[in-house]
PDB file of C-alpha atoms and ligand atoms in Angstrom:
ATOM      1  CA  MET A   8      -2.864  -5.776  -2.740  1.00  0.00           C
ATOM      2  CA  GLN A   9       0.226  -6.941  -0.411  1.00  0.00           C
ATOM      3  CA  VAL A  10       3.135  -4.554  -0.589  1.00  0.00           C
ATOM      4  CA  LEU A  11       6.169  -6.443   0.428  1.00  0.00           C
ATOM      5  CA  LEU A  12       7.814  -3.972   2.781  1.00  0.00           C
ATOM      6  CA  GLY A  13       9.667  -4.944   6.222  1.00  0.00           C
ATOM      7  CA  PRO A  14       8.257  -3.862   9.751  1.00  0.00           C
ATOM      8  CA  GLY A  15       7.613  -0.276  10.778  1.00  0.00           C
ATOM      9  CA  THR A  16       4.791   2.394  11.613  1.00  0.00           C
ATOM     10  CA  GLU A  17       5.413   4.050   8.532  1.00  0.00           C
ATOM     11  CA  PHE A  18       5.335   0.757   6.219  1.00  0.00           C
ATOM     12  CA  ASP A  19       2.221  -0.323   8.099  1.00  0.00           C
ATOM     13  CA  ARG A  20       0.587   2.725   6.694  1.00  0.00           C
ATOM     14  CA  ILE A  21       2.022   2.263   3.151  1.00  0.00           C
ATOM     15  CA  ARG A  22       0.255  -1.318   3.471  1.00  0.00           C
ATOM     16  CA  ALA A  23      -2.984   0.147   4.847  1.00  0.00           C
ATOM     17  CA  ILE A  24      -3.010   2.599   2.053  1.00  0.00           C
ATOM     18  CA  ALA A  25      -2.235  -0.187  -0.517  1.00  0.00           C
ATOM     19  CA  ALA A  26      -4.944  -2.509   0.908  1.00  0.00           C
ATOM     20  CA  ARG A  27      -7.565   0.365   0.435  1.00  0.00           C
ATOM     21  CA  LEU A  28      -6.560   1.220  -2.983  1.00  0.00           C
ATOM     22  CA  GLY A  29      -6.874  -2.716  -3.973  1.00  0.00           C
ATOM     23  CA  ASP A  30      -6.964  -3.217  -7.913  1.00  0.00           C
ATOM     24  CA  ARG A  31      -6.985   0.777  -8.198  1.00  0.00           C
ATOM     25  CA  ALA A  32      -3.040   0.503  -7.805  1.00  0.00           C
ATOM     26  CA  SER A  33      -0.386  -1.516  -9.313  1.00  0.00           C
ATOM     27  CA  GLY A  34       3.484  -2.767  -9.068  1.00  0.00           C
ATOM     28  CA  LEU A  35       3.653  -0.659  -5.375  1.00  0.00           C
ATOM     29  CA  GLY A  36       6.458  -1.606  -3.383  1.00  0.00           C
ATOM     30  CA  ASP A  37       9.541  -0.798  -5.447  1.00  0.00           C
ATOM     31  CA  ASP A  38      11.579   1.902  -5.404  1.00  0.00           C
ATOM     32  CA  CYS A  39      10.343   2.994  -8.925  1.00  0.00           C
ATOM     33  CA  ALA A  40       6.988   2.634 -11.138  1.00  0.00           C
ATOM     34  CA  THR A  41       8.108   0.581 -14.153  1.00  0.00           C
ATOM     35  CA  ILE A  42       6.117   1.341 -17.661  1.00  0.00           C
ATOM     36  CA  PRO A  43       7.008  -0.994 -20.751  1.00  0.00           C
ATOM     37  CA  ASP A  44       8.141   1.402 -23.450  1.00  0.00           C
ATOM     38  CA  GLY A  45       9.858  -0.474 -26.619  1.00  0.00           C
ATOM     39  CA  PRO A  46      12.011  -3.008 -25.811  1.00  0.00           C
ATOM     40  CA  GLY A  47      12.777  -1.519 -22.538  1.00  0.00           C
ATOM     41  CA  PHE A  48      11.146   0.420 -19.619  1.00  0.00           C
ATOM     42  CA  LEU A  49      10.393   3.917 -18.525  1.00  0.00           C
ATOM     43  CA  MET A  50      11.147   4.247 -14.938  1.00  0.00           C
ATOM     44  CA  VAL A  51       9.310   6.920 -12.542  1.00  0.00           C
ATOM     45  CA  SER A  52       9.973   7.797  -9.220  1.00  0.00           C
ATOM     46  CA  THR A  53       8.949  10.794  -6.645  1.00  0.00           C
ATOM     47  CA  ASP A  54      10.575  12.210  -3.512  1.00  0.00           C
ATOM     48  CA  THR A  55       9.561  14.700  -0.844  1.00  0.00           C
ATOM     49  CA  SER A  56      12.186  16.765   1.457  1.00  0.00           C
ATOM     50  CA  VAL A  57      10.691  18.789   3.671  1.00  0.00           C
ATOM     51  CA  GLU A  58      12.303  21.893   5.812  1.00  0.00           C
ATOM     52  CA  GLU A  59      12.474  20.882   9.665  1.00  0.00           C
ATOM     53  CA  VAL A  60      11.545  16.921   8.826  1.00  0.00           C
ATOM     54  CA  HIS A  61      14.188  16.186   6.305  1.00  0.00           C
ATOM     55  CA  PHE A  62      16.532  19.303   6.687  1.00  0.00           C
ATOM     56  CA  LYS A  63      16.939  22.424   8.564  1.00  0.00           C
ATOM     57  CA  ARG A  64      17.759  25.623   6.314  1.00  0.00           C
ATOM     58  CA  THR A  65      20.446  26.735   9.238  1.00  0.00           C
ATOM     59  CA  TRP A  66      22.126  23.683   7.841  1.00  0.00           C
ATOM     60  CA  LEU A  67      22.504  24.152   4.178  1.00  0.00           C
ATOM     61  CA  GLU A  68      22.789  26.700   1.493  1.00  0.00           C
ATOM     62  CA  PRO A  69      19.631  26.809  -0.986  1.00  0.00           C
ATOM     63  CA  GLU A  70      21.771  25.092  -3.632  1.00  0.00           C
ATOM     64  CA  GLU A  71      22.242  22.050  -1.446  1.00  0.00           C
ATOM     65  CA  ILE A  72      18.675  21.618  -0.216  1.00  0.00           C
ATOM     66  CA  GLY A  73      17.902  21.396  -4.117  1.00  0.00           C
ATOM     67  CA  TRP A  74      20.732  19.364  -4.859  1.00  0.00           C
ATOM     68  CA  ARG A  75      20.127  16.812  -2.088  1.00  0.00           C
ATOM     69  CA  ALA A  76      16.316  16.849  -3.102  1.00  0.00           C
ATOM     70  CA  ALA A  77      17.155  15.970  -6.560  1.00  0.00           C
ATOM     71  CA  MET A  78      19.598  13.492  -5.720  1.00  0.00           C
ATOM     72  CA  ALA A  79      17.377  11.950  -3.219  1.00  0.00           C
ATOM     73  CA  ALA A  80      14.802  11.319  -6.487  1.00  0.00           C
ATOM     74  CA  PHE A  81      17.600  10.213  -9.082  1.00  0.00           C
ATOM     75  CA  SER A  82      18.634   7.642  -6.216  1.00  0.00           C
ATOM     76  CA  ASP A  83      15.594   5.585  -6.725  1.00  0.00           C
ATOM     77  CA  LEU A  84      16.160   5.330 -10.338  1.00  0.00           C
ATOM     78  CA  ALA A  85      19.603   4.066  -9.840  1.00  0.00           C
ATOM     79  CA  ALA A  86      18.141   1.536  -7.697  1.00  0.00           C
ATOM     80  CA  GLY A  87      15.808   0.733 -10.412  1.00  0.00           C
ATOM     81  CA  ALA A  88      19.302   0.318 -12.974  1.00  0.00           C
ATOM     82  CA  ALA A  89      17.600   3.576 -14.787  1.00  0.00           C
ATOM     83  CA  ARG A  90      19.431   5.924 -16.569  1.00  0.00           C
ATOM     84  CA  PRO A  91      17.894   9.672 -15.798  1.00  0.00           C
ATOM     85  CA  ILE A  92      15.794  11.606 -18.505  1.00  0.00           C
ATOM     86  CA  GLY A  93      14.524  14.289 -16.729  1.00  0.00           C
ATOM     87  CA  LEU A  94      13.094  15.741 -13.242  1.00  0.00           C
ATOM     88  CA  LEU A  95      10.004  17.819 -12.728  1.00  0.00           C
ATOM     89  CA  ALA A  96      10.194  19.982  -9.558  1.00  0.00           C
ATOM     90  CA  ALA A  97       7.214  20.814  -7.163  1.00  0.00           C
ATOM     91  CA  LEU A  98       8.272  23.628  -4.894  1.00  0.00           C
ATOM     92  CA  THR A  99       6.356  25.062  -1.863  1.00  0.00           C
ATOM     93  CA  SER A 100       7.618  28.153   0.037  1.00  0.00           C
ATOM     94  CA  PRO A 101       6.282  30.652   2.619  1.00  0.00           C
ATOM     95  CA  ASP A 102       7.897  33.151   0.399  1.00  0.00           C
ATOM     96  CA  HIS A 103       8.953  33.936  -3.393  1.00  0.00           C
ATOM     97  CA  GLY A 104      12.151  35.404  -2.696  1.00  0.00           C
ATOM     98  CA  GLU A 105      15.764  34.854  -4.467  1.00  0.00           C
ATOM     99  CA  ASP A 106      16.061  31.489  -2.659  1.00  0.00           C
ATOM    100  CA  LEU A 107      13.885  29.448  -5.059  1.00  0.00           C
ATOM    101  CA  VAL A 108      16.174  30.584  -7.619  1.00  0.00           C
ATOM    102  CA  ARG A 109      19.409  29.407  -5.956  1.00  0.00           C
ATOM    103  CA  ILE A 110      17.402  26.103  -4.834  1.00  0.00           C
ATOM    104  CA  MET A 111      16.660  25.092  -8.335  1.00  0.00           C
ATOM    105  CA  ASP A 112      20.028  26.143  -9.356  1.00  0.00           C
ATOM    106  CA  GLY A 113      21.030  23.037  -7.131  1.00  0.00           C
ATOM    107  CA  VAL A 114      18.885  20.999  -8.604  1.00  0.00           C
ATOM    108  CA  GLY A 115      19.963  22.157 -11.954  1.00  0.00           C
ATOM    109  CA  ASP A 116      23.482  21.051 -11.045  1.00  0.00           C
ATOM    110  CA  ALA A 117      22.362  17.548  -9.645  1.00  0.00           C
ATOM    111  CA  VAL A 118      20.160  17.108 -12.748  1.00  0.00           C
ATOM    112  CA  ARG A 119      22.875  17.758 -15.063  1.00  0.00           C
ATOM    113  CA  GLY A 120      25.263  15.669 -13.193  1.00  0.00           C
ATOM    114  CA  CYS A 121      22.866  12.815 -13.289  1.00  0.00           C
ATOM    115  CA  GLY A 122      22.562  13.239 -17.186  1.00  0.00           C
ATOM    116  CA  ALA A 123      19.145  14.787 -17.488  1.00  0.00           C
ATOM    117  CA  VAL A 124      17.224  17.994 -17.441  1.00  0.00           C
ATOM    118  CA  VAL A 125      14.385  19.818 -15.425  1.00  0.00           C
ATOM    119  CA  MET A 126      11.415  19.394 -17.457  1.00  0.00           C
ATOM    120  CA  GLY A 127       9.127  21.674 -15.648  1.00  0.00           C
ATOM    121  CA  GLY A 128       7.253  21.833 -12.058  1.00  0.00           C
ATOM    122  CA  ASN A 129       5.255  23.893  -9.632  1.00  0.00           C
ATOM    123  CA  LEU A 130       5.691  26.838  -7.734  1.00  0.00           C
ATOM    124  CA  SER A 131       3.327  27.168  -4.568  1.00  0.00           C
ATOM    125  CA  ARG A 132       2.853  29.187  -1.387  1.00  0.00           C
ATOM    126  CA  GLY A 133       2.803  27.352   1.325  1.00  0.00           C
ATOM    127  CA  PRO A 134       3.595  27.385   5.326  1.00  0.00           C
ATOM    128  CA  VAL A 135       6.877  25.553   5.114  1.00  0.00           C
ATOM    129  CA  LEU A 136       9.753  24.829   2.463  1.00  0.00           C
ATOM    130  CA  SER A 137       9.312  21.718   0.688  1.00  0.00           C
ATOM    131  CA  LEU A 138      10.781  20.170  -2.702  1.00  0.00           C
ATOM    132  CA  THR A 139       9.166  17.239  -4.256  1.00  0.00           C
ATOM    133  CA  SER A 140      11.257  15.669  -7.460  1.00  0.00           C
ATOM    134  CA  THR A 141       9.249  13.437  -9.660  1.00  0.00           C
ATOM    135  CA  VAL A 142      12.032  11.809 -11.906  1.00  0.00           C
ATOM    136  CA  ILE A 143      11.975   9.548 -15.064  1.00  0.00           C
ATOM    137  CA  GLY A 144      14.581   7.587 -16.646  1.00  0.00           C
ATOM    138  CA  ARG A 145      15.047   4.575 -18.978  1.00  0.00           C
ATOM    139  CA  ALA A 146      16.282   0.930 -18.043  1.00  0.00           C
ATOM    140  CA  PRO A 147      16.896  -1.810 -20.784  1.00  0.00           C
ATOM    141  CA  ARG A 148      16.745  -4.429 -17.955  1.00  0.00           C
ATOM    142  CA  PRO A 149      14.686  -2.849 -14.636  1.00  0.00           C
ATOM    143  CA  MET A 150      15.650  -3.963 -11.197  1.00  0.00           C
ATOM    144  CA  GLY A 151      13.392  -4.211  -8.296  1.00  0.00           C
ATOM    145  CA  ARG A 152      13.491  -5.758  -4.512  1.00  0.00           C
ATOM    146  CA  SER A 153      12.419  -9.105  -5.763  1.00  0.00           C
ATOM    147  CA  GLY A 154      14.834 -11.837  -7.262  1.00  0.00           C
ATOM    148  CA  GLY A 155      17.069 -12.423  -4.744  1.00  0.00           C
ATOM    149  CA  MET A 156      17.713 -16.075  -3.303  1.00  0.00           C
ATOM    150  CA  PRO A 157      18.889 -17.697  -0.401  1.00  0.00           C
ATOM    151  CA  GLY A 158      22.913 -17.969  -0.555  1.00  0.00           C
ATOM    152  CA  ASP A 159      23.053 -14.598  -2.529  1.00  0.00           C
ATOM    153  CA  GLY A 160      25.507 -11.880  -1.072  1.00  0.00           C
ATOM    154  CA  ILE A 161      24.413  -9.271   0.217  1.00  0.00           C
ATOM    155  CA  TRP A 162      26.664  -6.205  -0.878  1.00  0.00           C
ATOM    156  CA  VAL A 163      26.649  -2.267  -0.542  1.00  0.00           C
ATOM    157  CA  THR A 164      28.183   0.385  -2.201  1.00  0.00           C
ATOM    158  CA  GLY A 165      30.424   3.104  -0.860  1.00  0.00           C
ATOM    159  CA  SER A 166      30.380   4.012   2.704  1.00  0.00           C
ATOM    160  CA  LEU A 167      27.657   4.417   5.416  1.00  0.00           C
ATOM    161  CA  GLY A 168      26.770   6.570   8.023  1.00  0.00           C
ATOM    162  CA  GLY A 169      28.315   9.672   6.925  1.00  0.00           C
ATOM    163  CA  ALA A 170      25.025  11.960   6.801  1.00  0.00           C
ATOM    164  CA  ARG A 171      24.051  10.352   9.903  1.00  0.00           C
ATOM    165  CA  ALA A 172      27.594  11.747  11.554  1.00  0.00           C
ATOM    166  CA  ALA A 173      26.300  15.417  10.390  1.00  0.00           C
ATOM    167  CA  LEU A 174      23.301  15.146  11.864  1.00  0.00           C
ATOM    168  CA  VAL A 175      24.413  13.971  15.247  1.00  0.00           C
ATOM    169  CA  ALA A 176      27.068  16.816  15.293  1.00  0.00           C
ATOM    170  CA  TRP A 177      24.051  19.491  14.295  1.00  0.00           C
ATOM    171  CA  ASN A 178      21.676  18.320  16.784  1.00  0.00           C
ATOM    172  CA  ALA A 179      24.522  18.265  19.377  1.00  0.00           C
ATOM    173  CA  GLY A 180      24.947  21.697  18.677  1.00  0.00           C
ATOM    174  CA  ARG A 181      28.041  21.302  16.712  1.00  0.00           C
ATOM    175  CA  ILE A 182      29.814  22.154  13.429  1.00  0.00           C
ATOM    176  CA  PRO A 183      29.969  18.635  11.551  1.00  0.00           C
ATOM    177  CA  SER A 184      33.318  17.659  10.301  1.00  0.00           C
ATOM    178  CA  ARG A 185      33.613  18.681   6.341  1.00  0.00           C
ATOM    179  CA  SER A 186      33.475  15.218   5.250  1.00  0.00           C
ATOM    180  CA  ALA A 187      30.351  14.455   7.401  1.00  0.00           C
ATOM    181  CA  ARG A 188      28.599  17.936   5.873  1.00  0.00           C
ATOM    182  CA  GLU A 189      29.763  16.725   2.555  1.00  0.00           C
ATOM    183  CA  ALA A 190      27.916  13.242   2.878  1.00  0.00           C
ATOM    184  CA  PHE A 191      24.784  14.917   3.450  1.00  0.00           C
ATOM    185  CA  ALA A 192      24.439  17.945   1.739  1.00  0.00           C
ATOM    186  CA  ARG A 193      26.132  16.312  -1.397  1.00  0.00           C
ATOM    187  CA  PRO A 194      25.076  13.065  -1.982  1.00  0.00           C
ATOM    188  CA  VAL A 195      25.167  11.269  -5.382  1.00  0.00           C
ATOM    189  CA  ALA A 196      22.859   8.888  -7.108  1.00  0.00           C
ATOM    190  CA  ARG A 197      24.688   5.772  -7.945  1.00  0.00           C
ATOM    191  CA  ILE A 198      23.449   5.774 -11.332  1.00  0.00           C
ATOM    192  CA  GLU A 199      26.572   4.182 -13.281  1.00  0.00           C
ATOM    193  CA  ALA A 200      26.768   1.717 -10.229  1.00  0.00           C
ATOM    194  CA  GLY A 201      23.028   0.573 -10.453  1.00  0.00           C
ATOM    195  CA  VAL A 202      23.198   0.041 -14.298  1.00  0.00           C
ATOM    196  CA  TRP A 203      26.482  -1.939 -13.967  1.00  0.00           C
ATOM    197  CA  LEU A 204      25.065  -3.985 -11.085  1.00  0.00           C
ATOM    198  CA  ALA A 205      21.920  -4.826 -13.611  1.00  0.00           C
ATOM    199  CA  THR A 206      24.300  -5.915 -16.115  1.00  0.00           C
ATOM    200  CA  HIS A 207      26.528  -8.036 -13.879  1.00  0.00           C
ATOM    201  CA  ARG A 208      23.785 -10.604 -12.762  1.00  0.00           C
ATOM    202  CA  ALA A 209      22.637  -8.589  -9.610  1.00  0.00           C
ATOM    203  CA  HIS A 210      19.160 -10.613  -8.537  1.00  0.00           C
ATOM    204  CA  ALA A 211      17.802  -7.357  -6.695  1.00  0.00           C
ATOM    205  CA  GLN A 212      18.580  -3.980  -5.775  1.00  0.00           C
ATOM    206  CA  MET A 213      17.139  -0.767  -3.912  1.00  0.00           C
ATOM    207  CA  ASP A 214      18.645   2.329  -2.413  1.00  0.00           C
ATOM    208  CA  ILE A 215      19.479   2.821   1.280  1.00  0.00           C
ATOM    209  CA  SER A 216      17.407   5.996   2.116  1.00  0.00           C
ATOM    210  CA  ASP A 217      16.036   4.542   5.828  1.00  0.00           C
ATOM    211  CA  GLY A 218      19.432   3.148   6.715  1.00  0.00           C
ATOM    212  CA  LEU A 219      20.641  -0.319   6.498  1.00  0.00           C
ATOM    213  CA  ALA A 220      18.995  -1.618   9.333  1.00  0.00           C
ATOM    214  CA  GLY A 221      15.411  -0.964   8.214  1.00  0.00           C
ATOM    215  CA  ASP A 222      15.979  -1.162   4.514  1.00  0.00           C
ATOM    216  CA  LEU A 223      17.642  -4.751   4.582  1.00  0.00           C
ATOM    217  CA  GLY A 224      14.075  -5.664   6.081  1.00  0.00           C
ATOM    218  CA  HIS A 225      12.674  -4.200   2.896  1.00  0.00           C
ATOM    219  CA  LEU A 226      15.240  -6.354   0.792  1.00  0.00           C
ATOM    220  CA  ALA A 227      14.402  -9.636   2.551  1.00  0.00           C
ATOM    221  CA  ALA A 228      10.732  -8.791   2.243  1.00  0.00           C
ATOM    222  CA  GLY A 229      10.902  -8.244  -1.355  1.00  0.00           C
ATOM    223  CA  CYS A 230      13.014 -11.312  -1.907  1.00  0.00           C
ATOM    224  CA  GLY A 231      10.953 -13.738   0.248  1.00  0.00           C
ATOM    225  CA  THR A 232      13.928 -14.512   1.945  1.00  0.00           C
ATOM    226  CA  GLY A 233      15.633 -13.834   5.623  1.00  0.00           C
ATOM    227  CA  ALA A 234      19.230 -11.957   5.847  1.00  0.00           C
ATOM    228  CA  THR A 235      22.256 -12.309   7.940  1.00  0.00           C
ATOM    229  CA  VAL A 236      24.671  -9.067   8.047  1.00  0.00           C
ATOM    230  CA  VAL A 237      27.966  -8.944  10.224  1.00  0.00           C
ATOM    231  CA  LEU A 238      28.109  -5.499  11.204  1.00  0.00           C
ATOM    232  CA  GLU A 239      32.000  -5.503  11.272  1.00  0.00           C
ATOM    233  CA  ASN A 240      32.054  -6.314   7.578  1.00  0.00           C
ATOM    234  CA  LEU A 241      30.137  -2.576   7.033  1.00  0.00           C
ATOM    235  CA  PRO A 242      31.836   0.209   4.812  1.00  0.00           C
ATOM    236  CA  ILE A 243      31.857   2.817   7.577  1.00  0.00           C
ATOM    237  CA  HIS A 244      32.285   6.599   6.569  1.00  0.00           C
ATOM    238  CA  THR A 245      35.576   8.054   8.031  1.00  0.00           C
ATOM    239  CA  ALA A 246      32.872  10.772   9.706  1.00  0.00           C
ATOM    240  CA  VAL A 247      31.357   8.189  11.696  1.00  0.00           C
ATOM    241  CA  PRO A 248      33.783   7.074  14.788  1.00  0.00           C
ATOM    242  CA  GLY A 249      34.008  10.657  16.094  1.00  0.00           C
ATOM    243  CA  SER A 250      30.392  11.306  15.817  1.00  0.00           C
ATOM    244  CA  ALA A 251      29.676   7.571  17.136  1.00  0.00           C
ATOM    245  CA  GLU A 252      31.871   8.965  20.292  1.00  0.00           C
ATOM    246  CA  LEU A 253      29.438  11.828  20.837  1.00  0.00           C
ATOM    247  CA  ALA A 254      26.408   9.841  20.364  1.00  0.00           C
ATOM    248  CA  GLY A 255      27.486   6.809  22.970  1.00  0.00           C
ATOM    249  CA  GLN A 256      27.368   4.448  20.254  1.00  0.00           C
ATOM    250  CA  ALA A 257      29.350   1.764  18.503  1.00  0.00           C
ATOM    251  CA  PRO A 258      30.665   2.764  14.747  1.00  0.00           C
ATOM    252  CA  GLU A 259      29.356  -0.273  13.390  1.00  0.00           C
ATOM    253  CA  VAL A 260      25.541   0.564  14.938  1.00  0.00           C
ATOM    254  CA  MET A 261      25.715   4.317  13.731  1.00  0.00           C
ATOM    255  CA  ALA A 262      26.576   3.095  10.173  1.00  0.00           C
ATOM    256  CA  ALA A 263      23.735   0.469  10.095  1.00  0.00           C
ATOM    257  CA  GLU A 264      20.904   2.905  11.898  1.00  0.00           C
ATOM    258  CA  GLY A 265      22.073   6.127   9.857  1.00  0.00           C
ATOM    259  CA  GLY A 266      20.032   6.808   6.704  1.00  0.00           C
ATOM    260  CA  GLU A 267      20.347   9.325   3.766  1.00  0.00           C
ATOM    261  CA  ASP A 268      23.386   8.226   2.481  1.00  0.00           C
ATOM    262  CA  PHE A 269      21.852   6.740  -0.892  1.00  0.00           C
ATOM    263  CA  GLU A 270      23.900   3.853  -1.115  1.00  0.00           C
ATOM    264  CA  LEU A 271      22.954   0.762  -2.997  1.00  0.00           C
ATOM    265  CA  LEU A 272      21.966  -2.391  -1.372  1.00  0.00           C
ATOM    266  CA  VAL A 273      22.315  -5.253  -3.975  1.00  0.00           C
ATOM    267  CA  ALA A 274      21.747  -9.162  -3.834  1.00  0.00           C
ATOM    268  CA  LEU A 275      24.472 -10.697  -6.358  1.00  0.00           C
ATOM    269  CA  PRO A 276      24.912 -14.603  -6.597  1.00  0.00           C
ATOM    270  CA  PRO A 277      27.430 -16.554  -4.601  1.00  0.00           C
ATOM    271  CA  THR A 278      29.800 -16.536  -7.590  1.00  0.00           C
ATOM    272  CA  PHE A 279      30.013 -12.717  -7.310  1.00  0.00           C
ATOM    273  CA  GLY A 280      33.581 -12.423  -5.405  1.00  0.00           C
ATOM    274  CA  SER A 281      36.244 -10.206  -4.780  1.00  0.00           C
ATOM    275  CA  PRO A 282      37.548 -10.097  -8.557  1.00  0.00           C
ATOM    276  CA  GLU A 283      34.072  -8.726  -9.610  1.00  0.00           C
ATOM    277  CA  ALA A 284      34.159  -6.287  -6.665  1.00  0.00           C
ATOM    278  CA  ASP A 285      37.288  -5.553  -7.931  1.00  0.00           C
ATOM    279  CA  ARG A 286      35.750  -4.804 -11.656  1.00  0.00           C
ATOM    280  CA  PHE A 287      33.246  -2.995 -10.334  1.00  0.00           C
ATOM    281  CA  ARG A 288      35.685  -0.356  -8.281  1.00  0.00           C
ATOM    282  CA  ALA A 289      37.382  -0.129 -11.464  1.00  0.00           C
ATOM    283  CA  GLU A 290      34.861   0.797 -13.667  1.00  0.00           C
ATOM    284  CA  CYS A 291      32.412   2.722 -11.324  1.00  0.00           C
ATOM    285  CA  GLY A 292      34.943   4.672  -9.222  1.00  0.00           C
ATOM    286  CA  LEU A 293      33.753   3.187  -5.791  1.00  0.00           C
ATOM    287  CA  PRO A 294      33.511   0.284  -3.378  1.00  0.00           C
ATOM    288  CA  ILE A 295      31.288  -2.639  -3.063  1.00  0.00           C
ATOM    289  CA  THR A 296      31.620  -4.599   0.074  1.00  0.00           C
ATOM    290  CA  ARG A 297      29.902  -8.108   1.147  1.00  0.00           C
ATOM    291  CA  ILE A 298      28.325  -7.378   4.257  1.00  0.00           C
ATOM    292  CA  GLY A 299      26.030 -10.522   4.832  1.00  0.00           C
ATOM    293  CA  THR A 300      23.830 -13.407   3.033  1.00  0.00           C
ATOM    294  CA  LEU A 301      20.301 -13.858   2.294  1.00  0.00           C
ATOM    295  CA  THR A 302      18.992 -16.628   4.364  1.00  0.00           C
ATOM    296  CA  THR A 303      16.195 -19.221   4.039  1.00  0.00           C
ATOM    297  CA  GLU A 304      15.396 -18.933   7.772  1.00  0.00           C
ATOM    298  CA  PRO A 305      13.260 -15.853   7.631  1.00  0.00           C
ATOM    299  CA  GLY A 306      14.037 -12.821   9.516  1.00  0.00           C
ATOM    300  CA  VAL A 307      16.783 -10.438   9.492  1.00  0.00           C
ATOM    301  CA  ARG A 308      19.664 -10.945  11.840  1.00  0.00           C
ATOM    302  CA  LEU A 309      22.270  -8.050  12.652  1.00  0.00           C
ATOM    303  CA  LEU A 310      25.263  -9.636  14.335  1.00  0.00           C
ATOM    304  CA  LEU A 311      27.809  -7.734  16.162  1.00  0.00           C
ATOM    305  CA  ASP A 312      30.921  -9.611  18.188  1.00  0.00           C
ATOM    306  CA  GLY A 313      28.836 -12.957  17.347  1.00  0.00           C
ATOM    307  CA  HIS A 314      25.677 -11.385  18.859  1.00  0.00           C
ATOM    308  CA  PRO A 315      22.322 -10.647  17.285  1.00  0.00           C
ATOM    309  CA  MET A 316      21.572  -6.373  17.745  1.00  0.00           C
ATOM    310  CA  THR A 317      18.281  -4.839  17.775  1.00  0.00           C
ATOM    311  CA  LEU A 318      18.624  -1.799  16.025  1.00  0.00           C
ATOM    312  CA  ARG A 319      16.449   1.367  15.227  1.00  0.00           C
ATOM    313  CA  GLY A 320      14.601   0.838  11.907  1.00  0.00           C
ATOM    314  CA  HIS A 321      14.427  -2.426  12.751  1.00  0.00           C
ATOM    315  CA  ASP A 322      12.268  -5.624  14.332  1.00  0.00           C
ATOM    316  CA  HIS A 323      14.555  -8.452  15.649  1.00  0.00           C
ATOM    317  CA  PHE A 324      13.047 -11.820  14.995  1.00  0.00           C
ATOM    318  CA  GLY A 325      15.597 -14.241  16.301  1.00  0.00           C
TER     319      GLY A 325
HETATM  320 MG1   MG B 422      14.427   4.233  -2.493  1.00  0.00          MG
END
């Protein structure tokens, strides 16, 4: 089975697994698994958050570890234009102390915020703290990564780079700004936005978990198109300029490379313009910004000052 993902070692591994599974798998490559259910679809996704890989315990309160892990999983449902129903939590930890209750308290807040409930889970002892969230939702009109066409506008919700700004500060031994920390510790799955876009003629959408520079390659691969993005158009999180200076990077580059903002990356028809973006903002309570165009010419082009840039998580073709 061919999985239409962009370049990268991780995605080469996913392609190899899919090839080995062959006809023992189906529908791989989107943010959600899609199951026909009456007139609509059940949507399922799973996501793992591992201590020292996705977070350090010194950075976050236990409730924030739970919130963040659950929201990361719900973000895939947002991409699929599904309304969440429930979550199963598989929690592994070296100890069975009070922190586990506090982690699940954070999961509970995220689940309630998304209109769902905790439906079950599993507790196990293991070498590091890890939380796997499996989420289920329902979509009358599910969305995936294919369906975008050359000429479609590439749009992104919210702002980019906030979570990365917090990571840069922590890794430099500093305390992140309040807004950067909030972006990392308290992301919000764009559920309403995902549903709104699906009912306003979005052709394809996915969530940005690995950073725009990498995820753009997956959207283009899913749509069978190329993509051109003008980095000056990116909606940059307010915490980015300060952190970018610390990292010696252009703010646009940090915003494009930074992952875990959990915003939506969307292909919308050329007729979607400023009036529609204003309606989106009024009805969903967050901005949506056009950053580029899907192209007939294959490959992903990221332009800064008119020059093609090669960014992390992104193989440059042009
Ligand atoms: Mg995703």
